[in-house]
Tab-separated table of C-alpha atoms and ligand atoms in Angstrom:
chain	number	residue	atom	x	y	z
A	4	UNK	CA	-56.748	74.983	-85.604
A	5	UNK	CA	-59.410	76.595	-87.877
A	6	UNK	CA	-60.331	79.431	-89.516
A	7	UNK	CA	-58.161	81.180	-92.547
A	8	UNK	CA	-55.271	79.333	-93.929
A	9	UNK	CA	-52.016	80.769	-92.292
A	10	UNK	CA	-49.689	82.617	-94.354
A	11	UNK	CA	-46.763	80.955	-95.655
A	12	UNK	CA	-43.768	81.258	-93.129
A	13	UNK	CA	-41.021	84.062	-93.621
A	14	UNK	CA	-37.579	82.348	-94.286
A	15	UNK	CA	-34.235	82.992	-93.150
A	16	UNK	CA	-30.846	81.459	-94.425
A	17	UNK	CA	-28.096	80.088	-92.409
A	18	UNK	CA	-24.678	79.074	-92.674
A	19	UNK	CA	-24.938	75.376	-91.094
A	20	UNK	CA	-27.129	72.729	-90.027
A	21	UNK	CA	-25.844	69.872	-88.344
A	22	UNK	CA	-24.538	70.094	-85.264
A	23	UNK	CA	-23.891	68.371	-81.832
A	24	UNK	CA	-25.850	69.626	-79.062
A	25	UNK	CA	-24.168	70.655	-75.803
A	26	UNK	CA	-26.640	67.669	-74.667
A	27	UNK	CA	-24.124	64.660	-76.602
A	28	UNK	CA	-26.218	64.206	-79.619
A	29	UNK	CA	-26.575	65.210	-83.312
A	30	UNK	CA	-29.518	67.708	-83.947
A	31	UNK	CA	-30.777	69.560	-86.876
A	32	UNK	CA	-33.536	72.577	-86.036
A	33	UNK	CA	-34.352	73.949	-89.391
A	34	UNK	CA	-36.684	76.439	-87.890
A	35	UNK	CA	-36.143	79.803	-85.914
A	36	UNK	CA	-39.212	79.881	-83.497
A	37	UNK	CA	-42.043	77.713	-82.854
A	38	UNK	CA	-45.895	78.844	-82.453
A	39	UNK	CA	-46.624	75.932	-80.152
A	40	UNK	CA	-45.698	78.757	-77.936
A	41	UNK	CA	-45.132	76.696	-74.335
A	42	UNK	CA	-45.535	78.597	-71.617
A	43	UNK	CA	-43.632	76.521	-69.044
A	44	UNK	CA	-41.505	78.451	-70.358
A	45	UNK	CA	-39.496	76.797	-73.484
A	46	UNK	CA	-36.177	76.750	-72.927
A	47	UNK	CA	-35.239	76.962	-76.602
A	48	UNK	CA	-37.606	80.652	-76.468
A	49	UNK	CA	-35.340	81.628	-73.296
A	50	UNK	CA	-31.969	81.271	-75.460
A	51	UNK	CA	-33.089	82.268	-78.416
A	52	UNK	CA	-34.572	85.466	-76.896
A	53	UNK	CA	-31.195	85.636	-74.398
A	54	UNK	CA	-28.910	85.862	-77.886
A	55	UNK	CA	-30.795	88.001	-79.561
A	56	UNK	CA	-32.446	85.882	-82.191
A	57	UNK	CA	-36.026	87.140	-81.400
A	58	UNK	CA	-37.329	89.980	-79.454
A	59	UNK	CA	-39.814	88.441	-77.582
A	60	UNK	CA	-42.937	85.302	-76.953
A	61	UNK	CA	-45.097	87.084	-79.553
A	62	UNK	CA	-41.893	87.194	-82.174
A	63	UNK	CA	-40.788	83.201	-81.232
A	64	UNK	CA	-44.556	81.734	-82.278
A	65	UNK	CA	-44.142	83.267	-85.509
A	66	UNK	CA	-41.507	80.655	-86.739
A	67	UNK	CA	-39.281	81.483	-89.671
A	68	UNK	CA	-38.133	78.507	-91.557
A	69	UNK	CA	-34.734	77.870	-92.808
A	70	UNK	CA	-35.044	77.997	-96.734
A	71	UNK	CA	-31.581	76.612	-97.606
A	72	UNK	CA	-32.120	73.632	-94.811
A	73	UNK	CA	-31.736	70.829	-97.692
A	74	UNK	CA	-29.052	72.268	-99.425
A	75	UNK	CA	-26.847	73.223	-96.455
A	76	UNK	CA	-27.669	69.160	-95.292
A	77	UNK	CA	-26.239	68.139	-98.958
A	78	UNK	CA	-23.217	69.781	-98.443
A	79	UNK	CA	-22.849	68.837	-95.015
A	80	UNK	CA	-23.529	64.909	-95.171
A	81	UNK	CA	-21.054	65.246	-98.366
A	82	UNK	CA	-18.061	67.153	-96.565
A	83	UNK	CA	-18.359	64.261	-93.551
A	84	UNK	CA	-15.714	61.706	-93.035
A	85	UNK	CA	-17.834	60.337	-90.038
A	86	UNK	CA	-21.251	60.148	-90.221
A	87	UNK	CA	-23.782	60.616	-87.221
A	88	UNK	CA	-25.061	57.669	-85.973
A	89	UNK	CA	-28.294	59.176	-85.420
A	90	UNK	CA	-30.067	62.755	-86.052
A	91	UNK	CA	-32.193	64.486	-83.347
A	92	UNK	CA	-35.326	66.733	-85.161
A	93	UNK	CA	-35.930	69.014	-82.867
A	94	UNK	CA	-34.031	70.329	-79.765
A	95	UNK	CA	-35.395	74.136	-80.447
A	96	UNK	CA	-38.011	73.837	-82.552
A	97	UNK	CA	-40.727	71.512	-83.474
A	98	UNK	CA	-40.505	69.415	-86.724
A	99	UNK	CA	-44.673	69.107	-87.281
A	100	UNK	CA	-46.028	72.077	-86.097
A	101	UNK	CA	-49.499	72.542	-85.668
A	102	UNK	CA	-50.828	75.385	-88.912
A	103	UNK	CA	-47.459	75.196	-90.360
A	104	UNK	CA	-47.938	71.861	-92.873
A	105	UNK	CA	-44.561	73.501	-94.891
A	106	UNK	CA	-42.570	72.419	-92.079
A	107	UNK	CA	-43.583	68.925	-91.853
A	108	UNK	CA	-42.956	68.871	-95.462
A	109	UNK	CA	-39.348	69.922	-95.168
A	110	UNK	CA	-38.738	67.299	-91.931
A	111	UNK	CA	-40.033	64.715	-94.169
A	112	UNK	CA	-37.498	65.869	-96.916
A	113	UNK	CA	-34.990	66.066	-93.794
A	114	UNK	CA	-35.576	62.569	-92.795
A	115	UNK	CA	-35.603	60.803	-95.759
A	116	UNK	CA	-32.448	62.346	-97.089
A	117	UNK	CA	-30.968	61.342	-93.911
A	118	UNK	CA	-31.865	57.966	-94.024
A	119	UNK	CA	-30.664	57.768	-98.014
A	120	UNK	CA	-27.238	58.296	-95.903
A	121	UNK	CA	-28.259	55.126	-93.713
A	122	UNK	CA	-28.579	57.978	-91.034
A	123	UNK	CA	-31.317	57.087	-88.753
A	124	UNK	CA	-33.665	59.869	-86.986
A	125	UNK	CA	-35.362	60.416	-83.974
A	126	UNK	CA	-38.315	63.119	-84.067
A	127	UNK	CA	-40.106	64.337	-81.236
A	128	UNK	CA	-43.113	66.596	-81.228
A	129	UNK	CA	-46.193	68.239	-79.934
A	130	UNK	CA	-47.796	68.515	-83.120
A	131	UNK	CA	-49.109	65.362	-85.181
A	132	UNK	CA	-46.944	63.083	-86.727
A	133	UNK	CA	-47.743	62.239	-89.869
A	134	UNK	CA	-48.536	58.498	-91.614
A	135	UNK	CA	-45.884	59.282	-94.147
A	136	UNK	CA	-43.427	58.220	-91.871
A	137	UNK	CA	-44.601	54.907	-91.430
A	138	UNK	CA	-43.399	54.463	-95.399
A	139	UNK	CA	-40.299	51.887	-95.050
A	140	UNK	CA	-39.661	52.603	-98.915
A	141	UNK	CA	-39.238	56.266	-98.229
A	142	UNK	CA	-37.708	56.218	-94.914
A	143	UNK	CA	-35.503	52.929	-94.597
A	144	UNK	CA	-33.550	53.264	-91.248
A	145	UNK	CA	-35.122	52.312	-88.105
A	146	UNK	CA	-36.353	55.739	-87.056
A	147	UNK	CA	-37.768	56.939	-83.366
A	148	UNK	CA	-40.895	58.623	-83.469
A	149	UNK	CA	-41.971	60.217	-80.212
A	150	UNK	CA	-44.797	62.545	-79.143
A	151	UNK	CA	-44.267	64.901	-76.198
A	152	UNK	CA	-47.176	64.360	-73.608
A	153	UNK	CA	-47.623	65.155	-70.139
A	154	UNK	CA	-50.825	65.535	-69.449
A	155	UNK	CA	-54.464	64.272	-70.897
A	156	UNK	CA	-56.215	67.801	-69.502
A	157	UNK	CA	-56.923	69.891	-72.684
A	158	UNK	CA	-57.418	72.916	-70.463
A	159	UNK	CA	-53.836	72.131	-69.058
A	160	UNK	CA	-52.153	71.997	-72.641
A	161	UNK	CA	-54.867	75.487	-73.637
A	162	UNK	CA	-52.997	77.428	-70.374
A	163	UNK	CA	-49.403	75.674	-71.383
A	164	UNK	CA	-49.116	74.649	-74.693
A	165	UNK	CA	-51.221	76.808	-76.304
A	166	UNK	CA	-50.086	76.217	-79.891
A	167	UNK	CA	-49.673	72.100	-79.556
A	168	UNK	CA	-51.755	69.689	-81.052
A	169	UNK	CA	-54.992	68.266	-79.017
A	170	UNK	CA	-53.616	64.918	-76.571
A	171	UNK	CA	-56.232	62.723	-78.181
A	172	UNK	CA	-54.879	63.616	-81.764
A	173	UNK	CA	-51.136	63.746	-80.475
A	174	UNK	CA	-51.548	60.372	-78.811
A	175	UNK	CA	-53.555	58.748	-81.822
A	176	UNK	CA	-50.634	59.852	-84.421
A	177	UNK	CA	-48.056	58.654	-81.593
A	178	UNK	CA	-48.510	54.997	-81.540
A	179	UNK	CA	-44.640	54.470	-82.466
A	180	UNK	CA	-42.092	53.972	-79.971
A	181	UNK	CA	-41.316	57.275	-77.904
A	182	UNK	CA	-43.106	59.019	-75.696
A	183	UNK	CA	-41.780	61.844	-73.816
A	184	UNK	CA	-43.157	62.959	-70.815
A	185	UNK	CA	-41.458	66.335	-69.550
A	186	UNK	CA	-42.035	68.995	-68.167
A	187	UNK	CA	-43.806	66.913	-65.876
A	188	UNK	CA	-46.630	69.454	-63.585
A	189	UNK	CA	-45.898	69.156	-59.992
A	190	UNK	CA	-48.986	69.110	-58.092
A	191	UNK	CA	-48.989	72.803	-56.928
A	192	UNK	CA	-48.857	73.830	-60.727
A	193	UNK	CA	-51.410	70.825	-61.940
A	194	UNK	CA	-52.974	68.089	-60.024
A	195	UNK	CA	-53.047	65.039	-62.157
A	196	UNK	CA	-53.394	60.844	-62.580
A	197	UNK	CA	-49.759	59.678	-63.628
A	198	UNK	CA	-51.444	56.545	-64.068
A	199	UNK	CA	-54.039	57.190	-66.167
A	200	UNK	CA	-51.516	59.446	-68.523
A	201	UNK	CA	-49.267	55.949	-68.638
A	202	UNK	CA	-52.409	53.874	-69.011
A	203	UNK	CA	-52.900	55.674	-72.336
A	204	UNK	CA	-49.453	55.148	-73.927
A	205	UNK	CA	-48.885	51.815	-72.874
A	206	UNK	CA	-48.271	51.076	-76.809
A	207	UNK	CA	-45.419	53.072	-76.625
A	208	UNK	CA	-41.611	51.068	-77.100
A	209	UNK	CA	-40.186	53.631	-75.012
A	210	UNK	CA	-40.742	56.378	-72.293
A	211	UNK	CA	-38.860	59.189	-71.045
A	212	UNK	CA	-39.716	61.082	-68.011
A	213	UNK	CA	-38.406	64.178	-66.514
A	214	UNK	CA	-39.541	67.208	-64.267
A	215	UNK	CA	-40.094	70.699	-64.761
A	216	UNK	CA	-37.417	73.523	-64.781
A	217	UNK	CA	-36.719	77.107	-65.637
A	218	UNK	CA	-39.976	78.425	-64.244
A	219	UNK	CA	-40.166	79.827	-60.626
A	220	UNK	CA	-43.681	78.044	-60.611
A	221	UNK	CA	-41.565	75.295	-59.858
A	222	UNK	CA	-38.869	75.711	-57.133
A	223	UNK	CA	-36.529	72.460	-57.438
A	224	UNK	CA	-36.357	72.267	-53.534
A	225	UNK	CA	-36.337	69.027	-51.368
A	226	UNK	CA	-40.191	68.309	-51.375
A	227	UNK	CA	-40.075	68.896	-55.162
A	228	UNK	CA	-37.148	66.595	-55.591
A	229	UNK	CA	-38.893	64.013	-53.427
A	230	UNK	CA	-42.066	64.305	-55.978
A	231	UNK	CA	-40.080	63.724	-59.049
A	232	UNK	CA	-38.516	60.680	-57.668
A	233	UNK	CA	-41.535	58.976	-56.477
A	234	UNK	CA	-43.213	59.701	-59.802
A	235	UNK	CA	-40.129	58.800	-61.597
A	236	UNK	CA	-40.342	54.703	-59.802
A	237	UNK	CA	-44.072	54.995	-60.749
A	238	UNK	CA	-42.803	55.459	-64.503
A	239	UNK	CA	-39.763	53.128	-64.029
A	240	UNK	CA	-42.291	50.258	-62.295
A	241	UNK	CA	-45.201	50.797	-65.604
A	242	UNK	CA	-42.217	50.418	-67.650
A	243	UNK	CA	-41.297	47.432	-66.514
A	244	UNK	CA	-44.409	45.895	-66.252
A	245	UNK	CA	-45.134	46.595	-70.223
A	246	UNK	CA	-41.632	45.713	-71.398
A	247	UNK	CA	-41.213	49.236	-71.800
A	248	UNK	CA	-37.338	51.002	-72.224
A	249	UNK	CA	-37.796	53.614	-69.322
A	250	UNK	CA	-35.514	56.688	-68.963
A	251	UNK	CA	-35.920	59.686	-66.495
A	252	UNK	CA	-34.791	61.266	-63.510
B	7	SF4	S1	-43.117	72.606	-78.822
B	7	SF4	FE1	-41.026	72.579	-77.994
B	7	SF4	S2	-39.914	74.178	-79.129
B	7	SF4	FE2	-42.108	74.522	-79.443
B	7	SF4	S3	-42.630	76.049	-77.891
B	7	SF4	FE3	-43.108	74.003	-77.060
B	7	SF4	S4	-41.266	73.396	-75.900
B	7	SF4	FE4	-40.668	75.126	-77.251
């Protein structure tokens, strides 16, 4: 990103926080919108566009941030009798997003007062993750920190992730534990190495892998299917090769 310094993010308020995804797990998203602006498309654009909550692709990559996120996530750790036993940071938004530092600040401020509750997190992103969280004083659980790669092809992440971080500097910032690895391309939207993708994050403690959906670039039909899965024992076999935890299709 270059150029003039963006302008400081519109805020909204909301009434809660915390919640548990339809997908099993605890998740806060403490921003509406997210100018990483995938194209695949982003699922999280689709629903928040399908309810109402913005207009349209141009509306969603100007994020709004939630301004009362810390206080609402006092009050809501305090009214618990059970606490999580870990917190997701982002399902619909993206917790260090590129040209927005303000909301890497407030994840930080998320995590850490999540971990004061011996909360652990897990944060995935497409932007950069930041050193900070490396700090064992300020963030004392054992956190997850993943990056979101699937491909090493800047002019694949320029057509689909526009907004994203570079894969070098992603990758660089990543060398913790997760790395994510969906949507997945199928051949007839991007030909691409597998290998050489896995060959770069064989640091990583853990790799998930999954295909792509919601797009009609991608019909889920039998050859597709039959794609993912060989792809999928590719992952599965690198995994176990490099003592890595391996989850996917
Ligand atoms: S980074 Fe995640 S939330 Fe943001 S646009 Fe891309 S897929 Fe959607």
């Amino acid at each position: 990103m270059s150029g003039a310094p963006p302008k400081p993010l519109e805020t909204i308020e909301r009434k809660s926080l915390l919640y548990r995804s339809g997908l099993g797990f605890d998740c806060i998203n403490h921003v509406l919108g997210c100018s990483h602006g995938c194209r695949y498309p982003c699922y999280a654009f689709l629903m928040a566009r399908h309810h109402g909550r913005v207009r349209d692709y141009a509306e969603w990559c100007r994020p709004r941030i939630v301004g009362n996120a810390l206080a609402l996530l006092d009050r809501e750790l305090e009214r618990k009798r059970v606490l999580p036993d870990e917190v997701h940071l982002c399902l619909t938004t993206d917790p260090f997003m590129v040209g927005h530092p303000e909301v890497g600040v407030m994840s930080l401020a998320i995590v850490e007062r999540l971990n004061r509750s011996g909360i652990p997190v897990s944060v995935l992103s497409k932007g950069i993750l930041p050193e900070e969280l490396a700090d064992r004083r300020r963030f004392p659980a054992d956190n997850t920190h993943g990056i979101s790669l699937v491909s090493l092809d800047e002019g694949f992440r320029r057509e689909w992730e526009p907004g994203a971080a570079l894969y070098a500097e992603r990758i660089a910032a990543g060398r913790r534990t997760l790395v994510h690895i969906e949507p997945y391309p199928t051949p007839a939207v991007f030909e691409q190495d597998l290998e050489a993708i896995l060959a770069e994050v064989a640091f990583a403690d853990h790799i998930y892998f999954s295909g792509w959906n919601y797009s009609p670039r991608v019909r889920r039909d039998n050859a597709t299917e039959a794609f993912y899965h060989r792809q999928s024992r590719v992952v599965e076999r690198f995994c176990a090769k490099h003592g890595i935890d391996y989850q996917g299709e």
